[in-house]
Coordinates of C-alpha atoms in Angstrom, one line a residue:
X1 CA 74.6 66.1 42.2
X2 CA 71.2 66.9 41.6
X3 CA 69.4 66.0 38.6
X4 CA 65.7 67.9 38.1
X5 CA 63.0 67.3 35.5
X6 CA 62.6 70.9 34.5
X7 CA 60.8 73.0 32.1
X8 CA 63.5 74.6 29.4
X9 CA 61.9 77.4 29.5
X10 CA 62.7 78.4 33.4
X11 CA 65.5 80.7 34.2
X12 CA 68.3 79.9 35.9
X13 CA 66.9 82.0 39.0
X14 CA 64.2 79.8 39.6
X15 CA 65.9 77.6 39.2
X16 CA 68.0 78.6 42.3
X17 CA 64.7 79.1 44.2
X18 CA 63.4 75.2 43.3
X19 CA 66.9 74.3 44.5
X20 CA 66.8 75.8 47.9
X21 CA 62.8 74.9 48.3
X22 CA 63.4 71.3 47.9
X23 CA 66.0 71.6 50.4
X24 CA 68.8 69.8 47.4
X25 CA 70.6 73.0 48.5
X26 CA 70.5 74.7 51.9
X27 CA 72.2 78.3 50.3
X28 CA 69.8 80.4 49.5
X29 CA 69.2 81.4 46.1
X30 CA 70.9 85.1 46.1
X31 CA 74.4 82.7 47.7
X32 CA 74.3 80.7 44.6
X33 CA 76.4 81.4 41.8
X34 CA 75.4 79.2 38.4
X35 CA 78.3 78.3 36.2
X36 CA 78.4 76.3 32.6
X37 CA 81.7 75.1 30.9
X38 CA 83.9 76.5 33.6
X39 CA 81.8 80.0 32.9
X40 CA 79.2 81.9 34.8
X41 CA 76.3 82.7 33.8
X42 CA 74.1 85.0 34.7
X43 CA 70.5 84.0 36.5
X44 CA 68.5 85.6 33.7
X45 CA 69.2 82.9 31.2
X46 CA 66.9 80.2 30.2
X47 CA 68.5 76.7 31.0
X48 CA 67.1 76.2 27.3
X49 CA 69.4 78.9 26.1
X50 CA 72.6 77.8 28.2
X51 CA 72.5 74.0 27.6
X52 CA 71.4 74.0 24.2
X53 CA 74.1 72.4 21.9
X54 CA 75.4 70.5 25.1
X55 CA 72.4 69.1 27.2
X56 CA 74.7 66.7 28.9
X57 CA 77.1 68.3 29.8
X58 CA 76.1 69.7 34.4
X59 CA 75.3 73.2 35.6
X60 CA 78.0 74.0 38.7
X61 CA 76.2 75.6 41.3
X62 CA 78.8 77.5 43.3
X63 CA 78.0 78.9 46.6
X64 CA 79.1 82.8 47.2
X65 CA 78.4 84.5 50.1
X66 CA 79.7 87.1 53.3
X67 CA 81.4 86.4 56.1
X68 CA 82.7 88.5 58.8
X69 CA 86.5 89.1 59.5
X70 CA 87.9 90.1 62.8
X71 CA 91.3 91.8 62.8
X72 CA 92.4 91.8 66.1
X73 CA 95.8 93.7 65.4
X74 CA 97.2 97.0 66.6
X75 CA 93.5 98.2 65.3
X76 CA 90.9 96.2 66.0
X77 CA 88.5 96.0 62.7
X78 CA 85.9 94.5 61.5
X79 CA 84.5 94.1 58.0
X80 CA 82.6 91.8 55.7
X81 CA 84.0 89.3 52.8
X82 CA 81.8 87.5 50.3
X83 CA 83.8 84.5 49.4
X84 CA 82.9 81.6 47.0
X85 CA 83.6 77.9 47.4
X86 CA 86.3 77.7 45.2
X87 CA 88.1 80.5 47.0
X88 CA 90.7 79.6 49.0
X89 CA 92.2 80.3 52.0
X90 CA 95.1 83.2 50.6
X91 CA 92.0 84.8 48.5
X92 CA 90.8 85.8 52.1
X93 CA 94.2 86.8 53.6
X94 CA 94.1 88.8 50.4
X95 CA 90.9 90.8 51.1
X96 CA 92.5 91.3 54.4
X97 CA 95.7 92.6 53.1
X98 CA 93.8 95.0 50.7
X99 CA 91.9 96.4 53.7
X100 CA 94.4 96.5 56.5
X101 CA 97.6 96.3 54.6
X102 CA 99.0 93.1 57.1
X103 CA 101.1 91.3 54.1
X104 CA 99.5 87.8 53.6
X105 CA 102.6 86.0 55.1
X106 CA 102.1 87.7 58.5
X107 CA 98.2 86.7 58.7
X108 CA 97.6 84.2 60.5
X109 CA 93.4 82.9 60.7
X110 CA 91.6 81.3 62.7
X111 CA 87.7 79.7 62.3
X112 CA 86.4 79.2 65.7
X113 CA 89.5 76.6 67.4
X114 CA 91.2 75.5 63.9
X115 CA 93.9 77.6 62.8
X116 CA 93.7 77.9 58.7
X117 CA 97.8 77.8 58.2
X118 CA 97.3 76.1 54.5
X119 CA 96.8 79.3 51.8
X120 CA 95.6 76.5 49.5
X121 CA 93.2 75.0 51.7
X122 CA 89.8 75.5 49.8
X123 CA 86.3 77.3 51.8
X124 CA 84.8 74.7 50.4
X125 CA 87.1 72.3 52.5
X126 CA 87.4 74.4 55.3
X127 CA 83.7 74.3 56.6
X128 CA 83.1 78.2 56.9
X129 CA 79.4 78.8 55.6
X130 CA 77.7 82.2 55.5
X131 CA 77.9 84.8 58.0
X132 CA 80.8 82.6 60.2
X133 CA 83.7 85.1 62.0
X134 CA 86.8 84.9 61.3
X135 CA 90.0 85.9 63.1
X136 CA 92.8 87.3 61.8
X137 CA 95.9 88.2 64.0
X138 CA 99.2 89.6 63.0
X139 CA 102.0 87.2 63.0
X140 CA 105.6 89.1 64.6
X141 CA 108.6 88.1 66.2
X142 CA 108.7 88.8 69.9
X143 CA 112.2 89.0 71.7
X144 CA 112.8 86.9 74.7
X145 CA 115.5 88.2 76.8
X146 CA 116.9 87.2 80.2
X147 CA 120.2 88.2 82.0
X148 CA 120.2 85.6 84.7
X149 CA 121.0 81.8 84.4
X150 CA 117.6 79.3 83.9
X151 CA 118.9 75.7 84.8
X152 CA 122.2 76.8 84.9
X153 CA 122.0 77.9 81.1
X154 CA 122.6 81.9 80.2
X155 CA 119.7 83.5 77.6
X156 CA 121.1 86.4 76.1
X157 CA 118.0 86.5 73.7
X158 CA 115.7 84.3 72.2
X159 CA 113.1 85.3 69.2
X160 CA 110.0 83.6 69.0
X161 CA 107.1 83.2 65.5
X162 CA 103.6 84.5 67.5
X163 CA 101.1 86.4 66.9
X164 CA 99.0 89.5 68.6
X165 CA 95.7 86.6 69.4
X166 CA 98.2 84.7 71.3
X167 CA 97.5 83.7 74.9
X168 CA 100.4 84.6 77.5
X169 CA 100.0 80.7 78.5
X170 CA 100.4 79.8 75.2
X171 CA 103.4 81.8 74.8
X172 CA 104.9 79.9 77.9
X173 CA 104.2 76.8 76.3
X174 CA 106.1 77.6 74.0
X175 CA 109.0 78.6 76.1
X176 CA 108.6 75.6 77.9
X177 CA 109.2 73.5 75.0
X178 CA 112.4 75.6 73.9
X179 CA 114.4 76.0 77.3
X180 CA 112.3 73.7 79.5
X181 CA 111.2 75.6 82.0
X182 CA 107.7 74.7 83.7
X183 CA 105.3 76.7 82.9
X184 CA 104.3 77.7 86.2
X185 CA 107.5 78.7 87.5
X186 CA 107.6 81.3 84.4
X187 CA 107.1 85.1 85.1
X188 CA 107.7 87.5 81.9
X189 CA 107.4 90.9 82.3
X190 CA 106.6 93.4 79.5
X191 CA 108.1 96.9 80.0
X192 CA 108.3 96.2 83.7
X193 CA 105.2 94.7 84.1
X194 CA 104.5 91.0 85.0
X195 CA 102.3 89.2 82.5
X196 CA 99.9 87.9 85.7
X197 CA 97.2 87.2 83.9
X198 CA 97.7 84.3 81.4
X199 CA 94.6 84.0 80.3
X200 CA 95.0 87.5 78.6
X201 CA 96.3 87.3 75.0
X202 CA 99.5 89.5 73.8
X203 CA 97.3 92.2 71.9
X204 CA 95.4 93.1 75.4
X205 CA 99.0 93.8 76.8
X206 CA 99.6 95.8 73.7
X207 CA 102.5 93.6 72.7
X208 CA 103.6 94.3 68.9
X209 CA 105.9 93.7 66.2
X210 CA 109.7 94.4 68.1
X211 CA 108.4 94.3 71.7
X212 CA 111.0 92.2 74.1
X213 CA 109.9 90.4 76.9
X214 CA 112.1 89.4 79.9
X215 CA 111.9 86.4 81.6
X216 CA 113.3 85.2 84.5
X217 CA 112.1 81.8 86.7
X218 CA 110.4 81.6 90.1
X219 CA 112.8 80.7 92.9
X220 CA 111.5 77.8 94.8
X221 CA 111.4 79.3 98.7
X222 CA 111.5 76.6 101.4
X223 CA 110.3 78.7 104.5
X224 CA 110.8 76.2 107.9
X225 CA 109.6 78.0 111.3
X226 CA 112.1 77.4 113.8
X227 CA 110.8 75.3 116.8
X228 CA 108.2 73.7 114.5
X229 CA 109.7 72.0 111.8
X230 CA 106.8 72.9 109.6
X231 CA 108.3 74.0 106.2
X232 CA 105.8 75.8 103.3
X233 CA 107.1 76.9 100.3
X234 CA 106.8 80.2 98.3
X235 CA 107.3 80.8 94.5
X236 CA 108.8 84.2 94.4
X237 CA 110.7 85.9 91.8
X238 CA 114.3 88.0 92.0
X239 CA 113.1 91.0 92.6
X240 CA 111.0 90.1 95.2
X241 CA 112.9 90.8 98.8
X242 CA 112.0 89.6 101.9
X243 CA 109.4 91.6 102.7
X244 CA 107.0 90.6 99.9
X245 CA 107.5 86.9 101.3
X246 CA 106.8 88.2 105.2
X247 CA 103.7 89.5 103.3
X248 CA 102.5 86.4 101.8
X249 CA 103.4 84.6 105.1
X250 CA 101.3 86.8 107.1
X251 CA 98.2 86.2 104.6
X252 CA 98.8 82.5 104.7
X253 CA 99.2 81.9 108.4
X254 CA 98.0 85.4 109.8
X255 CA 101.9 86.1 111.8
X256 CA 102.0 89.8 111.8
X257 CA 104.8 91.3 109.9
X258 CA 106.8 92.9 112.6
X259 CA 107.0 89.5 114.5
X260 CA 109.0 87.8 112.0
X261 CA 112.7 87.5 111.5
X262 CA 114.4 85.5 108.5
X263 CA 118.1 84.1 109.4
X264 CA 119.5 82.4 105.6
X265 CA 122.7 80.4 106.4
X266 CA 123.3 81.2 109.6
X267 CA 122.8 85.4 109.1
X268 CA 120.0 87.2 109.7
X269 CA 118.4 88.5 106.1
X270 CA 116.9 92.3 106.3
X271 CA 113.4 92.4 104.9
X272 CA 114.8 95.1 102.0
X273 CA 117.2 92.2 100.6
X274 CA 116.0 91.3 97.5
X275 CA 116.4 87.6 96.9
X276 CA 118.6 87.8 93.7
X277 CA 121.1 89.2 95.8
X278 CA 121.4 86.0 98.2
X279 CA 120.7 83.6 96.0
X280 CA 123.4 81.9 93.6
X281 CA 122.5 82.7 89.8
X282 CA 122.8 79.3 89.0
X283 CA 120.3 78.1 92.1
X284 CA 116.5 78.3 91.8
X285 CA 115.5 77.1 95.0
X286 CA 116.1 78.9 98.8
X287 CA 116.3 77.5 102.1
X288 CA 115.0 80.2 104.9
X289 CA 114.6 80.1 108.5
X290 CA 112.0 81.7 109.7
X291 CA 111.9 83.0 113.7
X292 CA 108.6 84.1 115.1
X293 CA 108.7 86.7 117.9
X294 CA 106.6 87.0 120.9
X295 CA 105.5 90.2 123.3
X296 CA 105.6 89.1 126.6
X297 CA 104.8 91.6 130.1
X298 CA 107.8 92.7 131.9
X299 CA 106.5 93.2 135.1
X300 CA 109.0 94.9 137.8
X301 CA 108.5 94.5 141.6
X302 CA 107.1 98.5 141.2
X303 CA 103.9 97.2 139.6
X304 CA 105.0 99.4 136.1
X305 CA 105.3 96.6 132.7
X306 CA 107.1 97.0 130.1
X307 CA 106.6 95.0 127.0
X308 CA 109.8 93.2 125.1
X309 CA 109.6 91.0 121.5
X310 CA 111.2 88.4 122.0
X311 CA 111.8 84.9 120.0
X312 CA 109.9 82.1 121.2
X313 CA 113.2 79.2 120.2
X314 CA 115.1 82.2 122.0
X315 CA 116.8 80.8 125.8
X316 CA 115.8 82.6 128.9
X317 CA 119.9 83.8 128.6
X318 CA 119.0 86.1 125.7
X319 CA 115.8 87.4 127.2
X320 CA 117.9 88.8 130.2
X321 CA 120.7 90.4 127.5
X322 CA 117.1 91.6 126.4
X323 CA 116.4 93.1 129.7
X324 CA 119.9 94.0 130.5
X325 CA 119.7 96.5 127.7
X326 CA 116.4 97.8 128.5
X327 CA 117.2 98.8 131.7
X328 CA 121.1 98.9 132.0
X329 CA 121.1 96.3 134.8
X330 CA 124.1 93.8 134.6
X331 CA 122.5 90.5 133.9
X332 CA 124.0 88.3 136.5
X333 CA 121.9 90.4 139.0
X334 CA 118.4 89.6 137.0
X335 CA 115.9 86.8 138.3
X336 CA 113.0 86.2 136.2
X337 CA 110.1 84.2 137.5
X338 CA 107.2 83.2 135.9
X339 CA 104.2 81.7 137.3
X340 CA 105.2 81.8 140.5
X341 CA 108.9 79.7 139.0
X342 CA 112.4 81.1 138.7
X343 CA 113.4 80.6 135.4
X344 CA 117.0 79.3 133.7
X345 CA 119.3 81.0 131.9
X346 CA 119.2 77.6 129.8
X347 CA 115.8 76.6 129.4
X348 CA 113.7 78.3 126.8
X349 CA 110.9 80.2 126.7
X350 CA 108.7 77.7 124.6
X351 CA 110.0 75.0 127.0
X352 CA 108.4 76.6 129.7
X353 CA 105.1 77.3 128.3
X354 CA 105.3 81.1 127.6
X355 CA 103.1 82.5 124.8
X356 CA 102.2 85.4 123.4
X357 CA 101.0 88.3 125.7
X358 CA 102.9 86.4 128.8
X359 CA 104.1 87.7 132.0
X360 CA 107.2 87.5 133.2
X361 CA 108.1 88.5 136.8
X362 CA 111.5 90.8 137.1
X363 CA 113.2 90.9 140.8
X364 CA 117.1 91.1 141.4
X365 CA 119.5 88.2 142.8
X366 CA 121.1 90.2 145.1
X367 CA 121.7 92.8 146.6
X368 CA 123.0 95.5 143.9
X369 CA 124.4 99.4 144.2
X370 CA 121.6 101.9 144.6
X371 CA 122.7 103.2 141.2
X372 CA 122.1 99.3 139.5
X373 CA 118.2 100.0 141.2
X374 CA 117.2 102.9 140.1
X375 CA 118.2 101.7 136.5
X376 CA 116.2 98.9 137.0
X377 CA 113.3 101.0 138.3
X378 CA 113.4 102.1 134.3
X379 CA 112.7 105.7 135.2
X380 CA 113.8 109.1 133.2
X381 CA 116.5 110.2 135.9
X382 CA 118.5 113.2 135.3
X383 CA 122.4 112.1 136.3
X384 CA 123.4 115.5 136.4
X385 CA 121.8 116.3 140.0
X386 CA 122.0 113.0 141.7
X387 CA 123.8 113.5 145.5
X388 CA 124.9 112.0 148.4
X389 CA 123.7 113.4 151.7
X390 CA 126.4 112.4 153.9
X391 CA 126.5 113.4 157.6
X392 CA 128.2 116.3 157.3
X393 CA 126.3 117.5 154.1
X394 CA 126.6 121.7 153.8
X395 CA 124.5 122.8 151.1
X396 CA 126.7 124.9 148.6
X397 CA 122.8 127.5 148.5
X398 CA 122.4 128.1 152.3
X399 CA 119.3 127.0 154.3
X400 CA 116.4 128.4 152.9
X401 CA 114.6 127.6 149.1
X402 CA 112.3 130.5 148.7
X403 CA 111.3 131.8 152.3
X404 CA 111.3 128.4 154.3
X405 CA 113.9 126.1 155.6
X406 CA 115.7 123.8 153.8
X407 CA 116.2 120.2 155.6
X408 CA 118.4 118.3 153.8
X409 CA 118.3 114.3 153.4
X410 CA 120.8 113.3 155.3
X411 CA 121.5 109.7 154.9
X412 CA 119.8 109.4 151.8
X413 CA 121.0 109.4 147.7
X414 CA 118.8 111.2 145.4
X415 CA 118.6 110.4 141.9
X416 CA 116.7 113.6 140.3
X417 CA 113.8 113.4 137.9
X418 CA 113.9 114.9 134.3
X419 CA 111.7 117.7 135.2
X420 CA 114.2 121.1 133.5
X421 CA 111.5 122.7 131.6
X422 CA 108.6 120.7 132.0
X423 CA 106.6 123.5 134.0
X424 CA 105.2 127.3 133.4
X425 CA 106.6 126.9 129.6
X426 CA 110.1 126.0 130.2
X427 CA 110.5 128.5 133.7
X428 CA 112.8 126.7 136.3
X429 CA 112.5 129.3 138.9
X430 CA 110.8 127.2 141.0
X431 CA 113.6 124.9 141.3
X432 CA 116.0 127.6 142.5
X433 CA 117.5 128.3 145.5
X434 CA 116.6 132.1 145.8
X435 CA 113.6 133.9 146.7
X436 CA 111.6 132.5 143.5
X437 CA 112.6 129.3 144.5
X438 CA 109.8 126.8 146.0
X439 CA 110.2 125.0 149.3
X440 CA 111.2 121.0 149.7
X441 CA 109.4 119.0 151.0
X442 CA 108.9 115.3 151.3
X443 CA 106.2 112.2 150.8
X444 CA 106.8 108.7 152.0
X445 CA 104.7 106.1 149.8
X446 CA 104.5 102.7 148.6
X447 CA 106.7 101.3 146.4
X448 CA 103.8 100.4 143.4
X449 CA 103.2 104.3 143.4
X450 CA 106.8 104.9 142.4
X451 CA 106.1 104.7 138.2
X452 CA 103.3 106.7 138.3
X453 CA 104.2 109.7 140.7
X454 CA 107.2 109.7 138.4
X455 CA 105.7 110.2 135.2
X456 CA 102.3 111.6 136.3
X457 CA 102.7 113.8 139.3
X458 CA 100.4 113.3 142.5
X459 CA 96.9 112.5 141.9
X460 CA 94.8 113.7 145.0
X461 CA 91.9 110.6 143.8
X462 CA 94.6 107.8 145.0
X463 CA 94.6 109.3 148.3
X464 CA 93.1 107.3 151.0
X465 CA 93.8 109.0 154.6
X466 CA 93.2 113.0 155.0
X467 CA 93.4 113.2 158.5
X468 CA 94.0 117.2 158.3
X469 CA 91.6 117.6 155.4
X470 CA 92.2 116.2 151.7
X471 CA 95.3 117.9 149.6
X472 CA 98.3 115.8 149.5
X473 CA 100.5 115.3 152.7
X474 CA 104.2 116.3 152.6
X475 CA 106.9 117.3 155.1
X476 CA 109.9 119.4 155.3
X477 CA 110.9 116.4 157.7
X478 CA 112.1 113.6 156.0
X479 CA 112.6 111.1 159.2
X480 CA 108.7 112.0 159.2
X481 CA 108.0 111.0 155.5
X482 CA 109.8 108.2 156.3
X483 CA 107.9 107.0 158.5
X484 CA 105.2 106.3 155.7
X485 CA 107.7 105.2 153.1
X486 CA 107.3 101.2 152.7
X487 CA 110.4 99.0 152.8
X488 CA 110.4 96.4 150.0
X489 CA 112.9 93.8 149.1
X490 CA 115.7 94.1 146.3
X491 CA 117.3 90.8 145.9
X492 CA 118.3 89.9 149.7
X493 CA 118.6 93.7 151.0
X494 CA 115.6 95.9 151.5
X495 CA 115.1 99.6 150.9
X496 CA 113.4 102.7 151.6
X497 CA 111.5 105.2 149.0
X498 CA 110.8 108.7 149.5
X499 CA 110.0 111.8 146.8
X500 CA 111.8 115.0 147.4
X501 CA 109.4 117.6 146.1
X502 CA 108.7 121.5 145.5
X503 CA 105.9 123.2 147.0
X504 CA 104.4 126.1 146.1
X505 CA 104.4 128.6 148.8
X506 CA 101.0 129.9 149.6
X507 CA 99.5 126.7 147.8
X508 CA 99.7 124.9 151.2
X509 CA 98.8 124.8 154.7
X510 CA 100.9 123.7 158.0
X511 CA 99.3 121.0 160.2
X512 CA 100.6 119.3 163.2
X513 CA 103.3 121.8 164.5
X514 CA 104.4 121.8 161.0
X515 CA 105.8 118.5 160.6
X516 CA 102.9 118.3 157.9
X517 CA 102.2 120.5 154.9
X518 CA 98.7 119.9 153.1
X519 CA 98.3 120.6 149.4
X520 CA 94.7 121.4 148.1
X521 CA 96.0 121.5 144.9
X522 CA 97.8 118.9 143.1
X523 CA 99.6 120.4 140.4
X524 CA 100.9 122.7 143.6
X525 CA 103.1 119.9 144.5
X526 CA 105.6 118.9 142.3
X527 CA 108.0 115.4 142.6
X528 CA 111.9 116.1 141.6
X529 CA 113.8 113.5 142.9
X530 CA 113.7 110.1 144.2
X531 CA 115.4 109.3 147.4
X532 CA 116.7 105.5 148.5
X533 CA 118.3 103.8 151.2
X534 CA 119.0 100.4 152.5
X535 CA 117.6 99.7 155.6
X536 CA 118.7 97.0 158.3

């Protein structure tokens, strides 16, 4: 109440202006509206004119002014509405309705934080003053739906009162409250989509008036590494399979992918299983064992290495079975040493110390066929043209490959190379035993050369002695290539190595009475078969 000594003669205007200069009223003079007896009047008027007859009876000054309303619906929109203080809050939801068409009872405001759910509630009440924002979203009912159990209770559907401002936390607050279900172990999905980000509201995921969402809760994953006893857990959901968690394990503790193995209840769990197909419905939490592999070194008395993955928990029994499969050797004949120690079948590798990029030492027992060590040689051999060269060996394609003599082996097993078609695009004529054919001859070497003359061919920068000139040294002798062909041990026997080879004629020269031939070229010399026997 303000009571002014004024001059009868002034107009309500000024009025207004001596109001608002005297600070009795902050709203300017153009936000005042000036009522009498419950009617208003217009600024022009004297106050004489207005209040004669009934001087004591108050002018009402009634603020009147604009504020800004934000739809944030379907169509975002926004728009001014002047308002007066004895509007309420359903005269605003009215202006809205005339402009977007949202029915009142489906508008939901909000002034900054407060949410304006009383219609009655007068702007003179509410503390909105001139130029404020305020928010209107759409109020709808939003399916909930969910196929599996949550806490051993079914949801066939659920509908819950929201609105298009709503935060996706808020709407899992609610949820929480109605099924109790932590919030954080929620994940709703619109359309196939996971609502990740909660602090988004329902109108940025363009989420409207009959959307459903699907909800389903996180399952609890209890990972324990075995040989640790370290157990982390991972919230996953159903659809998840074991491959998203070896994901999320390799960017927590950097394990690579492909050196992990899961094993759930005794049975090893592919990484395509999805985990709502080996969890119960009813169960929201997993146990999983989780197996970290190794790559050790296989190194065989040859010098070649071959690498094997291997469990670190695993005994040094399955690493042979590992073994025994890699190179068809029976088990029972395997010795593995490793620094310099043979190791048992029941100790395990962690137990001995072996890590990551180890090496493990592979040697034989005892003494095995000559079949059992060429398989453990892990060379490509061609079964098809291994042979015997007994004493009395006759070859079935006379004496002579090409134009020179053909010694056999005798005394000797061969165990051929895959070399059909390897040479002059696919032509095997010089393997034949007529005029096209090229002569054999033979190298004695050391065992540690065996792998690569194997796979590589001869490599004239490995030589070390050229008495006769450099080339590579052969002879259609094979006592004399013995004669360089190292004896190693095999379990508690020892054998001889020696290549049986092609050489092309004219690509060589005889030496020595012709117990040697000397190749200038290397790729004029060509290894097709291995020869072994045991030696006294």
């Amino acid at each position: 109440i303000a009571c002014r000594a004024l001059n009868p003669d002034r107009t309500l205007e000024q009025l207004a202006n001596i109001l608002h200069q005297t600070k009795a009223i902050s709203f300017c003079p153009n936000e005042q509206e000036i009522s009498f007896c419950g009617r208003k009047v217009e600024k022009t008027n004297t106050i004489r004119t207005i209040l004669f007859g009934s001087p004591e009876k108050p002018l009402v000054i009634n603020p009147r002014y604009n504020v800004q309303v934000h739809v944030d619906c379907e169509v975002e929109e926004v728009f001014e509405v002047t308002i007066s203080w004895r509007d309420t809050v359903q005269a605003i939801k009215t202006h809205v309705f005339k402009r977007t068409g949202i029915l009142r009872e489906n508008q939901l405001l909000h002034f900054g934080m407060i949410e304006l759910t009383d219609s009655r509630l007068k702007i003179e009440h509410s503390g909105i003053m001139p130029r404020d924002v305020l928010k209107v979203s759409r109020i709808f009912r939003l399916n909930i739906s969910n196929e599996r159990r949550i806490n051993g209770t079914k949801i066939s559907s659920l509908r819950l009162k929201v609105w298009s401002s709503l935060l996706v936390i808020d709407v899992k607050a609610l949820l929480e409250s109605d099924l109790d279900i932590p919030v954080g172990r929620q994940v709703l999905r619109h359309q196939k989509l996971i609502l990740e980000q909660e602090t988004r509201t329902l109108q940025q995921y363009h989420i409207s008036e009959g959307d459903e969402l699907t909800l389903t809760e996180e399952i609890q994953v209890s990972v324990s590494q075995i040989g640790r006893g370290s157990t982390q857990v991972y919230a996953m959901v159903p659809e998840h399979s074991m491959g998203d968690l070896s994901t999320k394990i390799h960017l927590q503790n950097r394990i690579p992918v492909e050196k992990q193995f899961f094993w759930f209840q005794g049975e090893k769990v592919e990484f395509s299983t999805k985990f709502q197909d080996i969890c119960e419905r009813a169960s929201n939490s997993l146990d999983i064992e989780l197996e970290v592999m190794v790559e050790l070194k296989l190194k065989f008395v040859t010098g070649k290495i071959r690498n094997l993955v291997v469990p670190l928990s695993g005994t040094v029994q399955t690493l042979k079975e590992q073994v025994e499969s890699l190179t068809l050797i029976r088990k029972e004949l395997l010795l593995l040493t490793f620094k310099g120690r043979n190791l048992d079948d029941t100790e395990t590798l962690k137990g001995r110390s072996i890590k990551e990029g180890s090496t493990i030492m592979l040697n034989l027992t005892q003494i095995p066929t000559l079949d059992d060590l060429i398989k453990f040689q892990s060379l490509d051999i061609d079964q098809r043209y291994g042979c015997e060269y007994h004493e009395d060996y006759i070859s079935d394609f006379g004496d002579k490959r090409g134009e020179w003599k053909y010694y056999p082996p005798i005394g000797w097993r061969r165990y051929a190379l895959q070399v059909k078609g390897k040479f002059d695009d696919g032509d095997d004529s010089w393997l034949g035993t007529g005029d096209k054919g090229w002569p054999v001859s033979y190298h004695g070497t050391k065992i540690e050369n065996m792998d690569s003359i194997a796979q590589k061919g001869f490599l004239l920068e490995k030589g070390v002695r050229f008495v006769y000139g450099k080339g590579i040294y052969s002879s259609p002798y094979v006592k004399e290539a013995e004669c360089y062909a190292q004896v190693f041990k095999v379990g508690t026997g020892k054998v001889k190595m020696i290549f049986m080879c092609r050489t092309k004629p004219r690509g060589f020269r005889v030496e020595n009475k012709g117990c040697y031939w000397v190749t200038k070229n290397e790729l004029d010399i060509r290894p097709y078969g291995i020869l072994l026997k045991w030696v006294r």
